Short mmCIF file of C-alpha atoms in Angstrom, two decimals:
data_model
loop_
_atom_site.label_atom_id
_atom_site.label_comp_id
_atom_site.label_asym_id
_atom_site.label_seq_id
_atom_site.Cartn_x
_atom_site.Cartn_y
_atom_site.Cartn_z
CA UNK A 298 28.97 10.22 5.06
CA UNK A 299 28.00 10.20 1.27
CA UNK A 300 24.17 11.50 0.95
CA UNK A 301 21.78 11.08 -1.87
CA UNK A 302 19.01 13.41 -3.88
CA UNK A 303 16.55 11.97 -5.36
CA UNK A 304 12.77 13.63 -7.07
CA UNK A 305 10.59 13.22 -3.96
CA UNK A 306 7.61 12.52 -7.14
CA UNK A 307 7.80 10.88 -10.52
CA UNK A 308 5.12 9.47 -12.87
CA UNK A 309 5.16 6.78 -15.47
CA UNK A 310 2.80 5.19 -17.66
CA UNK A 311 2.10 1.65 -17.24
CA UNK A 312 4.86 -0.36 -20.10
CA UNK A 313 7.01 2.52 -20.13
CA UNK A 314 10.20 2.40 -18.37
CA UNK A 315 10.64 4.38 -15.73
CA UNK A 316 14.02 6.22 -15.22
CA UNK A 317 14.79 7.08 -11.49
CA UNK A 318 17.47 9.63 -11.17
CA UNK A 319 20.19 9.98 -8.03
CA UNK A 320 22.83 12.14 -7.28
CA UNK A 321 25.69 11.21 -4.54
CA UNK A 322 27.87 13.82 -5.13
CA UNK A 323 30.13 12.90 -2.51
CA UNK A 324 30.23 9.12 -2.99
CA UNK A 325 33.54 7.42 -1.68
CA UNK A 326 35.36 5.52 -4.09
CA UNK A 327 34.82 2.04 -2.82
CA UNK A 328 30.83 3.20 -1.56
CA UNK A 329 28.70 1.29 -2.90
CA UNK A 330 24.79 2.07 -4.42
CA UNK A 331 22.40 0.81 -3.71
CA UNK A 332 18.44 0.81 -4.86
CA UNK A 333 15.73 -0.56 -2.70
CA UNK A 334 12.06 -0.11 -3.12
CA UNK A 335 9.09 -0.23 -0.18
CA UNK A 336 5.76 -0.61 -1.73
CA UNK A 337 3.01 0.52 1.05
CA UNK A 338 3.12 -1.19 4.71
CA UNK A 339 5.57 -3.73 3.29
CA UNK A 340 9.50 -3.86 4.21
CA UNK A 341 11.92 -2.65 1.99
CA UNK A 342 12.54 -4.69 -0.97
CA UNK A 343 16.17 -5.41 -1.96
CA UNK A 344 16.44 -3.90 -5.95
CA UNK A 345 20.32 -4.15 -6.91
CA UNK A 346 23.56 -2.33 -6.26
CA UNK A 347 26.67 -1.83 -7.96
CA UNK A 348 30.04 -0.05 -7.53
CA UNK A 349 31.48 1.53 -10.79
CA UNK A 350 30.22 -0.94 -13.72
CA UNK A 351 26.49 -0.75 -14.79
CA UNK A 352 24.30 -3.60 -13.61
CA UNK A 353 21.62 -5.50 -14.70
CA UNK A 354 19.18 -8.19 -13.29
CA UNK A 355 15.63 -9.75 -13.30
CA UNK A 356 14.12 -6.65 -12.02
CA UNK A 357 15.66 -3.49 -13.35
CA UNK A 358 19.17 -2.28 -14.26
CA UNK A 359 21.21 0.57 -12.68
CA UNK A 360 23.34 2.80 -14.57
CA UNK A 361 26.01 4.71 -12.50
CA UNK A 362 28.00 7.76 -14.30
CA UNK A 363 31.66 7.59 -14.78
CA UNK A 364 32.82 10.41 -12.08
CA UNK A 365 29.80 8.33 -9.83
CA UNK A 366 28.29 11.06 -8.91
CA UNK A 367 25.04 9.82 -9.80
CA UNK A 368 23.01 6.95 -10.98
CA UNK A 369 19.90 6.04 -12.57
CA UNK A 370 17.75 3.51 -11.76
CA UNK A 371 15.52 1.71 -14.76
CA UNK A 372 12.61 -0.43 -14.88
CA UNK A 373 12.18 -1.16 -17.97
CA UNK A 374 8.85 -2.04 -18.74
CA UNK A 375 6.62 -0.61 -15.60
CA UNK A 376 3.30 -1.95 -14.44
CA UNK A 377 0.85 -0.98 -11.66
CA UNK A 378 2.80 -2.74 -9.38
CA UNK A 379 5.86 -0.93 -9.60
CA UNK A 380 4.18 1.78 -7.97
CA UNK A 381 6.28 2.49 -4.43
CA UNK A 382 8.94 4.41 -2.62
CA UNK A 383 12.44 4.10 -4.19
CA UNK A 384 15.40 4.94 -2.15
CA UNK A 385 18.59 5.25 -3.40
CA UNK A 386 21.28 4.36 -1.03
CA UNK A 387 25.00 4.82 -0.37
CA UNK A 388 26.89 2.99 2.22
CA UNK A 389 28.54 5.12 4.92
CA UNK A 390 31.98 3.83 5.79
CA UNK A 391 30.63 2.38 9.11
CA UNK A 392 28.34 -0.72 9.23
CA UNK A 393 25.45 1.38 8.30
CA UNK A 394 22.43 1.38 5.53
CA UNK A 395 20.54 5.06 5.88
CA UNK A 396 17.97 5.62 3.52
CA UNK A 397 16.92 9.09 2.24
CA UNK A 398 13.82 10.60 1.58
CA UNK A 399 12.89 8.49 -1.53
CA UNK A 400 11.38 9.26 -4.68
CA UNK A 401 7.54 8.50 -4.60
CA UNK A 402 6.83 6.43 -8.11
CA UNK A 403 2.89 6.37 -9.34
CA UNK A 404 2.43 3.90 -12.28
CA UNK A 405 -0.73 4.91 -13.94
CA UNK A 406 -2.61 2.96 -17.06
CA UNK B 253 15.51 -18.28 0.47
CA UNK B 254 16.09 -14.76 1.21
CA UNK B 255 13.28 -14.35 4.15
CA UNK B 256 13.23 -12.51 7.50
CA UNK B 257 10.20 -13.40 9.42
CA UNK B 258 8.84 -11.12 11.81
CA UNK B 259 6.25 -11.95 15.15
CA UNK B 260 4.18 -10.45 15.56
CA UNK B 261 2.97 -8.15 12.41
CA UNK B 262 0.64 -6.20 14.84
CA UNK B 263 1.01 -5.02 18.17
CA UNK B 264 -1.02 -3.00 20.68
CA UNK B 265 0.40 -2.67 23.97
CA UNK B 266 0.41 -0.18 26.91
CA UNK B 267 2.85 2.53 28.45
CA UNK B 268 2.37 0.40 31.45
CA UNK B 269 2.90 -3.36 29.58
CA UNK B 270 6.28 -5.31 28.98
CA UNK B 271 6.53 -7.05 25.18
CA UNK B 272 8.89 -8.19 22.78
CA UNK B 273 9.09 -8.09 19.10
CA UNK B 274 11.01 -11.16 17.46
CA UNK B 275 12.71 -11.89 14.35
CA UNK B 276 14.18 -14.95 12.76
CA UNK B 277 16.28 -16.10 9.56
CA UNK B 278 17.83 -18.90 8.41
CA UNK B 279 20.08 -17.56 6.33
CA UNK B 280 23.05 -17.99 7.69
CA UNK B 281 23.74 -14.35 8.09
CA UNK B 282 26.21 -13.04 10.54
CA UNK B 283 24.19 -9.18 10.68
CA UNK B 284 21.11 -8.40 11.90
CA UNK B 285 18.94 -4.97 12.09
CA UNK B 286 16.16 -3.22 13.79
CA UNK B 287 15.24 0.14 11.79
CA UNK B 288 12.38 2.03 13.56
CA UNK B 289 9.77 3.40 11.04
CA UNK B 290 7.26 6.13 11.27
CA UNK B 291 4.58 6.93 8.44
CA UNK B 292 5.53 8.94 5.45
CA UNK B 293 9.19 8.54 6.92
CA UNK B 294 12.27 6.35 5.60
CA UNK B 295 13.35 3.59 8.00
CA UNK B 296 15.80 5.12 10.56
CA UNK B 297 18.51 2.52 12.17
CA UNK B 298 18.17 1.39 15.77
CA UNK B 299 20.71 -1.39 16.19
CA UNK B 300 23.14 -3.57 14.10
CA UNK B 301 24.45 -6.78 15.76
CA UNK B 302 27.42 -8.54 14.42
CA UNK B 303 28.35 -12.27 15.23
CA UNK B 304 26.09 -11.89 18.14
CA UNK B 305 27.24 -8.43 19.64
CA UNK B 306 26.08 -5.46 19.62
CA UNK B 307 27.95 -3.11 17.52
CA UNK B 308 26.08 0.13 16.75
CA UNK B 309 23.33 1.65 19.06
CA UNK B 310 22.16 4.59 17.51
CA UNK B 311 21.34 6.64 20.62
CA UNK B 312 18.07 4.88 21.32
CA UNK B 313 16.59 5.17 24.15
CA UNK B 314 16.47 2.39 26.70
CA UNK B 315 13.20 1.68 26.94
CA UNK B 316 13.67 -0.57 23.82
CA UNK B 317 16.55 -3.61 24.65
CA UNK B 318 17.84 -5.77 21.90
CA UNK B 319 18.75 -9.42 22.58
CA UNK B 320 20.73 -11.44 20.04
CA UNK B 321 19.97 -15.20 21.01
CA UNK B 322 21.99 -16.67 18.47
CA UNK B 323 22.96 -15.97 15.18
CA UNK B 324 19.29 -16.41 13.64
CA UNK B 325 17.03 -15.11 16.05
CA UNK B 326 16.99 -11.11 16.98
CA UNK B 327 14.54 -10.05 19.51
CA UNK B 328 13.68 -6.63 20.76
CA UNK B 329 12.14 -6.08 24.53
CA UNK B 330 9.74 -3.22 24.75
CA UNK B 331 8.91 -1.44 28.09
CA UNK B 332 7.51 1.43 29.05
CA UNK B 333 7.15 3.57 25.61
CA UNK B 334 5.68 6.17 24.88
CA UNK B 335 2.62 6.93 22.48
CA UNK B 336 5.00 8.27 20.28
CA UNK B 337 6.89 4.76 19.81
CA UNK B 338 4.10 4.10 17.62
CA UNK B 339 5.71 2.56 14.22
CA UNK B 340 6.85 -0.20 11.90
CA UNK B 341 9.99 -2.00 13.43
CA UNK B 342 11.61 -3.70 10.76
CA UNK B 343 14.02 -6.05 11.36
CA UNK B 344 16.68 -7.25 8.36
CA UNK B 345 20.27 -9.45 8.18
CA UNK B 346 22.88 -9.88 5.52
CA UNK B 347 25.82 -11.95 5.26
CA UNK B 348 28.05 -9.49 6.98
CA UNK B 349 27.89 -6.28 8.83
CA UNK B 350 30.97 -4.95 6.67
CA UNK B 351 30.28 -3.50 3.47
CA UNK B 352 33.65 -3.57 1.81
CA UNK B 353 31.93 -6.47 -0.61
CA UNK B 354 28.49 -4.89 -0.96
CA UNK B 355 26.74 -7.68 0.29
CA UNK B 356 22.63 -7.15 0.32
CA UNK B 357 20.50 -6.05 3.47
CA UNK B 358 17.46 -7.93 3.18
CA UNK B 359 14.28 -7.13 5.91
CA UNK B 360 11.42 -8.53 6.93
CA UNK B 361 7.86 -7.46 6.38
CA UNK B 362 7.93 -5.37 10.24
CA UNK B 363 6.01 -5.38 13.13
CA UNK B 364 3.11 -2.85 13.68
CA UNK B 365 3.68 -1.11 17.18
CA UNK B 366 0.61 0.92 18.85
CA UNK B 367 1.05 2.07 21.98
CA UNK B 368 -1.46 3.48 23.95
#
């Protein structure tokens, strides 16, 4: 099964964009990423995914490196609200979603 | 309309009682989910239906009992837990349990177990 690494801490400041970093070393080739976020005693939030090309939508845009070993994760323009748990997430080859440890974003003014 | 509603969002019950935590979507998905939650911990998978059937059990104990109704409606029977079954159950669906396509997972707000 593919695992991820992610910061268990980052900080941004409140317009900046915030860059969240993930390595999956051992990513499958047809595995793919995926980013969801849980802001405090809510359910996980669906973010995006992709598989080899970069992707982009209304909330943030995911970059994924050539050899996919890792990924990055941007908001671009952060606000308070943004502050959460991000997990960055590979699909095992079964019919599974397992989330890591997360990294703990704090948006501060 | 990408909701998963969840009954109740709090729950007390005790070691002795017999309850049931329910979900619902209308989505049309085929996939549903129960992940088990504790604090300061990522959601851990309990149970994956697919088209109705049970297809992954992650070695939970018996004490909890999923039912798949129909395709909408995912319920999960609670009996005789311990104090340590204290969590967020969050239930989720998506189109298909296969991930070949990378279709999206998307959960509900969860269910706050107690047990005392």
């Amino acid at each position: 099964d593919a695992k991820t690494t992610q910061p268990p801490s980052m900080d941004c400041a409140e317009g900046r964009a915030a860059n969240l970093p993930c390595n999956h070393s051992t990513i499958s080739g047809n595995e793919y990423v995926y980013w969801y976020r849980q802001i405090h005693s809510q359910g996980p939030q669906y973010i995006i995914h992709g598989l080899k090309n970069n992707e982009t939508n209304e909330m943030a845009s995911l970059i994924i490196t050539e050899d996919r070993k890792s990924s990055t994760l941007i908001l671009p323009h952060a606000t308070l609200r943004d502050t959460a748990v991000y997990y960055c997430i590979v699909r095992v080859a079964t019919d599974k979603l397992i989330f890591g440890t997360g990294t703990r974003l704090q948006v501060f003014p | 309309d990408t909701e998963v509603t969840q009954t109740p969002k709090h729950l007390v019950m005790g070691m002795t009682n017999k309850k049931s935590l329910k979900c619902e979507q209308h989505m049309g998905h085929r996939a549903m989910y129960w992940y088990k939650q504790k604090a300061k911990k990522p959601p851990e998978l309990m149970f994956v239906y697919s088209y109705e059937k049970l297809s992954i059990n992650e070695s939970v104990p018996s004490r909890f009992s999923p039912e798949c109704p129909n395709s909408s409606l995912l319920n999960l029977h609670l009996h005789a837990l311990q104090p340590e079954d204290s969590a967020l159950y969050l239930c989720a669906s998506s189109q298909e349990a296969s991930w070949v396509t990378g279709n999206t997972i998307y959960f509900g707000e969860g269910s706050w177990l107690t047990v005392v």
